[in-house]
Coordinates of C-alpha atoms in Angstrom, one line a residue:
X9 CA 3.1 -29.7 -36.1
X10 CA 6.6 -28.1 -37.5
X11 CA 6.6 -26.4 -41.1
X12 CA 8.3 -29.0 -42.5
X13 CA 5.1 -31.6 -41.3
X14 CA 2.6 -28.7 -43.7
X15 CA 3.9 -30.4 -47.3
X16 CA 3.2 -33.9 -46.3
X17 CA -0.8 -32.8 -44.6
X18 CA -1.1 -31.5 -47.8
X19 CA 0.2 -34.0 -49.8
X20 CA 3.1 -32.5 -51.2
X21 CA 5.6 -34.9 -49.8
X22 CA 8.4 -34.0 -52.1
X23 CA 10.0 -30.8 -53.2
X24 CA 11.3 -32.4 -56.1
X25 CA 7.6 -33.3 -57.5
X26 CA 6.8 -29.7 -56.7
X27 CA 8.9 -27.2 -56.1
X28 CA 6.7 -24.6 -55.0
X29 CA 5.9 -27.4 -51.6
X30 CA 8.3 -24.6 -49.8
X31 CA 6.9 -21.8 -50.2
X32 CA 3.6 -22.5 -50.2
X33 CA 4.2 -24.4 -46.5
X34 CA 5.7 -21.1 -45.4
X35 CA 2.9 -19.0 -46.5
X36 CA 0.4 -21.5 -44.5
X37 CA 2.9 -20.7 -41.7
X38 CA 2.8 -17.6 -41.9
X39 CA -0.9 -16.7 -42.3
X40 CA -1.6 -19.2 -39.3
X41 CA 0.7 -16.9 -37.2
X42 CA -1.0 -14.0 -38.5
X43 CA -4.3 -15.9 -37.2
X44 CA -3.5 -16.4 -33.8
X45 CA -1.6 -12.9 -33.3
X46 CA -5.0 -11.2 -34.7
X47 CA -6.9 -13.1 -32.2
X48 CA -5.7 -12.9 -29.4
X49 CA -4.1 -9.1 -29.7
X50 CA -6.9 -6.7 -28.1
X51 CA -9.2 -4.8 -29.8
X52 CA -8.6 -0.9 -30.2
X53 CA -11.6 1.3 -31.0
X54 CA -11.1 3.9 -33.3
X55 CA -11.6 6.8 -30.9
X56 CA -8.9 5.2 -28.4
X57 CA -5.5 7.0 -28.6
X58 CA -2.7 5.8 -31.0
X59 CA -1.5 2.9 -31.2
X60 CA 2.0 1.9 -30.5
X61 CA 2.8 -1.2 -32.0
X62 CA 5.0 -3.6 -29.7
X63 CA 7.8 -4.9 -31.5
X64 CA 7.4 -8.6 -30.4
X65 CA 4.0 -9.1 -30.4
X66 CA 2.4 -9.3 -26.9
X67 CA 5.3 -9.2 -24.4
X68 CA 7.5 -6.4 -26.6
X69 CA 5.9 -3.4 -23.7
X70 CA 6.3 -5.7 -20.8
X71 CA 10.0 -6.4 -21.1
X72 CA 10.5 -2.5 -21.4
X73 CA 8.8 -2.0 -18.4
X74 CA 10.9 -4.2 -17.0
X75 CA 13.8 -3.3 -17.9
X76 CA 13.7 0.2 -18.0
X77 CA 11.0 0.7 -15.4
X78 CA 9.2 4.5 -15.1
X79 CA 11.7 5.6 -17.8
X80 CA 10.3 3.4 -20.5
X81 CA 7.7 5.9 -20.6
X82 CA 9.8 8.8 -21.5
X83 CA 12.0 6.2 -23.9
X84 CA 8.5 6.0 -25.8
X85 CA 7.4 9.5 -25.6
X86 CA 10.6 10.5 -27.6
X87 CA 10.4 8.1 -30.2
X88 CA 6.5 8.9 -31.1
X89 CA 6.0 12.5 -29.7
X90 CA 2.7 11.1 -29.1
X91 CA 0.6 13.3 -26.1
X92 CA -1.2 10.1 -25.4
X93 CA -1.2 6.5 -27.0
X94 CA -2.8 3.0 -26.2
X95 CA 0.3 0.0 -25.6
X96 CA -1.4 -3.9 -26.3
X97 CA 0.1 -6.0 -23.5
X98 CA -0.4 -9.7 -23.6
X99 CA -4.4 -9.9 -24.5
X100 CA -4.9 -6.1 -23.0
X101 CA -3.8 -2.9 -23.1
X102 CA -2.6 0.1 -21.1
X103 CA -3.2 4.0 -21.7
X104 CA -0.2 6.4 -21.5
X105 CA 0.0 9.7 -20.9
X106 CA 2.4 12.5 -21.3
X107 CA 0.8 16.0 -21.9
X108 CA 0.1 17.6 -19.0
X109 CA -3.1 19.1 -19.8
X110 CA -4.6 15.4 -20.3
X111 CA -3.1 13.8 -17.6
X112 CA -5.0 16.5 -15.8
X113 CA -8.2 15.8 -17.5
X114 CA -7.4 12.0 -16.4
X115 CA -7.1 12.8 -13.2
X116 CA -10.5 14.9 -12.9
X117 CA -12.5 12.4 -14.7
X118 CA -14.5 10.7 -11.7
X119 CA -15.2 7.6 -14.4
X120 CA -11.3 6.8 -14.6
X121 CA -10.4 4.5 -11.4
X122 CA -7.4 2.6 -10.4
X123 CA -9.4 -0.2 -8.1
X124 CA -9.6 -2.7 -10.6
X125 CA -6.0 -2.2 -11.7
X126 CA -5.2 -2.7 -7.7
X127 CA -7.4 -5.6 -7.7
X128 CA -5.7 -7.4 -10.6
X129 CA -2.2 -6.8 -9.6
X130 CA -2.2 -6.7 -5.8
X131 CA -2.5 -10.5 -5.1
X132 CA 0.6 -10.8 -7.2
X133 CA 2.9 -8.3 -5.8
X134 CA 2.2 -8.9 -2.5
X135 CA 1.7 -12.3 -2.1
X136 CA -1.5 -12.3 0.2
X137 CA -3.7 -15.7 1.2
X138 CA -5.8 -17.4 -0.2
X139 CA -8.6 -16.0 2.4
X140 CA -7.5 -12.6 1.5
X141 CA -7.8 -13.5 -2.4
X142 CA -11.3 -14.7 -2.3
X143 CA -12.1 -11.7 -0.2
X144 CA -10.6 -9.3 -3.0
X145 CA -12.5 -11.4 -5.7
X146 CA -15.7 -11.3 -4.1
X147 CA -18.2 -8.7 -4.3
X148 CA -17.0 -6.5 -1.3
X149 CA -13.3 -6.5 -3.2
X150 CA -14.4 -3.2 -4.9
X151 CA -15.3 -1.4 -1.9
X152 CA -12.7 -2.3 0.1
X153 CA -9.9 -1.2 -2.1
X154 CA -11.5 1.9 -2.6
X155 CA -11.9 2.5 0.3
X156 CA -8.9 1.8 1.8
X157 CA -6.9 3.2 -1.3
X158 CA -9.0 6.2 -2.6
X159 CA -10.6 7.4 1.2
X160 CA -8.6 6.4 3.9
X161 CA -5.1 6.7 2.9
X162 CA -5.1 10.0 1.8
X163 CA -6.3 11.2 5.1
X164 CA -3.4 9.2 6.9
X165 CA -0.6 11.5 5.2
X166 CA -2.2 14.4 6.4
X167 CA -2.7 16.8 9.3
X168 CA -1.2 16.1 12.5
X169 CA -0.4 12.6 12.0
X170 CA 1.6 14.3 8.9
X171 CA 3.4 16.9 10.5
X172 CA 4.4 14.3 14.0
X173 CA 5.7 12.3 11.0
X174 CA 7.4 14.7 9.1
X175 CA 9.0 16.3 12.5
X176 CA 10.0 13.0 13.2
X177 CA 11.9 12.3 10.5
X178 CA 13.7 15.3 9.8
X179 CA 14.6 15.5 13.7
X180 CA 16.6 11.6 13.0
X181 CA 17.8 12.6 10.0
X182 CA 19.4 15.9 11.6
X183 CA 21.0 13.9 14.0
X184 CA 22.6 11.3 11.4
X185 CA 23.8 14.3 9.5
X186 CA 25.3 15.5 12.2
X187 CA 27.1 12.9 13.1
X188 CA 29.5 13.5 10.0
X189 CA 31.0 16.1 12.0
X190 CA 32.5 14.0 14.1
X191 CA 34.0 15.5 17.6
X192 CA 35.2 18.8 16.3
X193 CA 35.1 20.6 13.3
X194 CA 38.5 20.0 11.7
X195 CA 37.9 16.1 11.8
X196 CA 37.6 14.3 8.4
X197 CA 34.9 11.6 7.9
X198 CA 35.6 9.3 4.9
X199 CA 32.6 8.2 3.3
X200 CA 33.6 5.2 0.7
X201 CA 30.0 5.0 -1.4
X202 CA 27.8 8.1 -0.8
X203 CA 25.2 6.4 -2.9
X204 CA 24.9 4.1 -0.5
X205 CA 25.3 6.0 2.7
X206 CA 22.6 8.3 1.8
X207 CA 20.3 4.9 1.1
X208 CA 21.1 3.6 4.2
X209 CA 20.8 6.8 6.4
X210 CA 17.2 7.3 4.4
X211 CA 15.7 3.8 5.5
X212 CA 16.7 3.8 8.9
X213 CA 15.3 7.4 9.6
X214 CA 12.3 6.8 7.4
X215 CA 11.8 3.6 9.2
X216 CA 12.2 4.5 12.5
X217 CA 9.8 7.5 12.0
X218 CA 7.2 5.1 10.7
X219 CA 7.4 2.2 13.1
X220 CA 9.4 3.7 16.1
X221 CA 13.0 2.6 16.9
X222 CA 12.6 0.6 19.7
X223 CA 10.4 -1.7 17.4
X224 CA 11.6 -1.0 13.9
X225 CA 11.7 -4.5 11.7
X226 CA 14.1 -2.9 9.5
X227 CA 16.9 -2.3 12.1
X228 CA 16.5 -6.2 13.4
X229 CA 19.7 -8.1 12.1
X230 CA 22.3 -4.7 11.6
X231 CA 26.0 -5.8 12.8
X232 CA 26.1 -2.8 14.3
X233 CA 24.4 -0.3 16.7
X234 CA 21.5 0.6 14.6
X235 CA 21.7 5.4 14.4
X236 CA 25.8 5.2 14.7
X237 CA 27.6 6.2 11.7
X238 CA 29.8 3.4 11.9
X239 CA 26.7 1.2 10.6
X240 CA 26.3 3.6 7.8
X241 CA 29.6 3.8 6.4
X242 CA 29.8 0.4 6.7
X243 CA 26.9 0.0 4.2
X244 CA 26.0 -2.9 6.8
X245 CA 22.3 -2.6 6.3
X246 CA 19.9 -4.9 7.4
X247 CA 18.6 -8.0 6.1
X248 CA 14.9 -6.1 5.6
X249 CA 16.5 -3.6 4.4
X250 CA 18.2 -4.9 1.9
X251 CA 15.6 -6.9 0.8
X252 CA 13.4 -3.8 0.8
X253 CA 15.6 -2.4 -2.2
X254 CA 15.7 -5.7 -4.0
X255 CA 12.3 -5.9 -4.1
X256 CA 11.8 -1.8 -5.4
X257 CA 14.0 -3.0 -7.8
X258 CA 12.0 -6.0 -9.0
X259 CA 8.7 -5.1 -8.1
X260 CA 7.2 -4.7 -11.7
X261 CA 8.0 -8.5 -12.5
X262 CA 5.5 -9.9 -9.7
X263 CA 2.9 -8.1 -11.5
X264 CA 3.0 -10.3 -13.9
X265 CA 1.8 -13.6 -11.8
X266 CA 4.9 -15.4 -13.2
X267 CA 5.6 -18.4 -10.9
X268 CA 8.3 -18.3 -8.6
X269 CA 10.5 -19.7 -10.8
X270 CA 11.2 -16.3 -13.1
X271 CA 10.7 -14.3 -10.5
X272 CA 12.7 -15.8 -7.9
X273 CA 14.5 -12.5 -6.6
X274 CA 11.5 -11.0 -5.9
X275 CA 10.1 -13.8 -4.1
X276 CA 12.4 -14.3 -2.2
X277 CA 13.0 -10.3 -1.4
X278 CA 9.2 -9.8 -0.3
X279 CA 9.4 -13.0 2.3
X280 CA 12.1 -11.7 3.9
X281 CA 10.2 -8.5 4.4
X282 CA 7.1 -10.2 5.6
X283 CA 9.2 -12.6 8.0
X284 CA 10.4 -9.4 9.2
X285 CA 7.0 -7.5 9.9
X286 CA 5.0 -10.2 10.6
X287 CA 6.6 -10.2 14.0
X288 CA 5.5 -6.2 14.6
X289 CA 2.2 -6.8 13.7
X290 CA 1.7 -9.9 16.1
X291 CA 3.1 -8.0 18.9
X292 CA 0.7 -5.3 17.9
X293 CA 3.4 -2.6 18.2
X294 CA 1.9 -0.7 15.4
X295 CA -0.6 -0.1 18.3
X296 CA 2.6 1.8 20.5
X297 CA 3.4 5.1 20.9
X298 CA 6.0 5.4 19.3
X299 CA 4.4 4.2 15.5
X300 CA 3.2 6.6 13.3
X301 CA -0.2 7.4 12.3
X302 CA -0.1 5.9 8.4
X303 CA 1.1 2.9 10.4
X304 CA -1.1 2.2 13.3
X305 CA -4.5 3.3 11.3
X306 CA -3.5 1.2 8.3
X307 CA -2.8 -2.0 10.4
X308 CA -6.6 -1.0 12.4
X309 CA -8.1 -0.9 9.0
X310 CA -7.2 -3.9 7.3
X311 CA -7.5 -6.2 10.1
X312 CA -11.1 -5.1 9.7
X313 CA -10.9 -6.4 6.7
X314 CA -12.5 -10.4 6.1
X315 CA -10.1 -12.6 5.3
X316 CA -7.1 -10.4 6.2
X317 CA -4.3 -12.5 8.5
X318 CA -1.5 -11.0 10.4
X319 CA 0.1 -11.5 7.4
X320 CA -1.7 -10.2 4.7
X321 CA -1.6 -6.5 7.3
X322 CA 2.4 -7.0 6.8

């Protein structure tokens, strides 16, 4: 029904026999717009934080996010000086928090949790099957996540598994930065897009600490000798590389369970990555020596998990 179809329903089919037809068709307009806005926006309680209004109703927060990513917090918090406000998204709402002393508070409050925020996002950004889905869904979805999230991953990143990690990686990334040097000290090495030199030396020595060189998915497809400078300068990452920092770069929008269609970047991104692993994870390489800790006993968990393929692990 278009505004101009309100006159007739209401039997003022001609402006000229009444001129106020207009305006009173645009008021109907109006207050039905009103209607559906009110019902469907989420309800704030009076002793939730502020409220920042969204400037197009529902989606206003969303595109910010999008676009501006992390920072659209800080783009907020210096328009409204707020400490801590409540921003309606679609038919809910999310809680942000700037003052120290509160997200403290947050963080200490055992009745604040992030599982069903995993749960209702997850499936989206990565992509996992059906099987793994229902699993999430059902009533051990909870426990898992927490589990897996909250328990166990913590103690991955710490200890010794931390420190053979951390040694690791700052013994590659030595070596890479040495390699500037060239054969003697008076030697020049022209480096055309730091930016993206220091990218690409930081994914290859993260990557290899974390799945092992021999093995690494990220070095599969470089032109040339994954570790030489050449490849560096070059910018010739990989193709999971790459597609790594498309997808960093796009992750927020798979959030949103879009189809493929609006999110086709990302899509397209995350397969490449999960062509890429899928192949590690088969081989059970994760299982080597050379893998890291976070790597092999996250892989161990989740294939304890029901429902969980090969796939869903990568």
């Amino acid at each position: 029904m278009a505004i101009h179809d309100i006159p007739r329903l209401l039997g003022l089919n001609s402006t000229a026999q009444n001129p106020m037809a207009v305006p009173i068709a645009m008021a109907i307009a109006g207050f039905l717009a009103w209607l559906i806005v009110s019902s469907l926006s989420p309800r704030v309680d009076p002793r939730e934080p502020p409220l920042i209004q969204p400037r197009i109703p529902f989606i206003s927060h969303i595109l910010g996010l999008i676009r501006h990513k992390a920072g659209y917090h800080n783009i907020l918090f210096r328009a409204t000086r707020q400490p801590i406000a409540t921003l309606p998204m679609m038919t809910g709402k999310m809680y942000a928090v700037w003052d120290p002393t509160l997200v403290a508070a947050c963080l200490r409050n055992k009745a604040l949790s992030t599982v069903p925020g995993i749960l209702a996002t997850a499936p989206a950004m990565t992509g996992i099957s059906n099987a793994a889905r229902e699993a999430l869904r059902g009533p051990q979805g909870p426990e898992l996540t927490e589990r897996l999230v909250v328990h166990e991953m913590p103690k991955m990143l710490q200890g010794e598994d931390l420190h053979k990690l951390q040694e690791d990686w700052l013994g590659r990334l030595a070596e890479e930065v040495t390699a500037i040097a060239g054969p003697d000290s008076t030697s020049v090495t022209s480096i055309p897009n730091t930016y993206l030199w220091m990218r690409s030396v930081f994914t290859k020595v993260t990557t290899d600490a974390l799945y092992g060189e021999e093995h690494n998915p990220f070095a599969a497809g470089t032109a040339s000798q994954p570790g030489t400078l050449k490849s560096h300068l070059q910018q010739e990452d990989s193709e999971p590389a790459l597609a790594f920092w498309v997808l960093e770069s796009t992750l927020l929008t798979l959030t949103l369970g879009l189809p493929s269609f609006f999110t086709r970047t990302a899509h397209r991104a995350r397969e490449t990555l999960v062509a890429a692993l899928k192949p590690y994870y088969l081989a059970e390489h994760d299982r080597g020596p050379d893998a890291s800790g976070f790597v092999r006993r996250r892989a161990a968990l989740m294939r304890d998990f029901p429902g969980f393929s090969t796939e869903d692990v990568a």
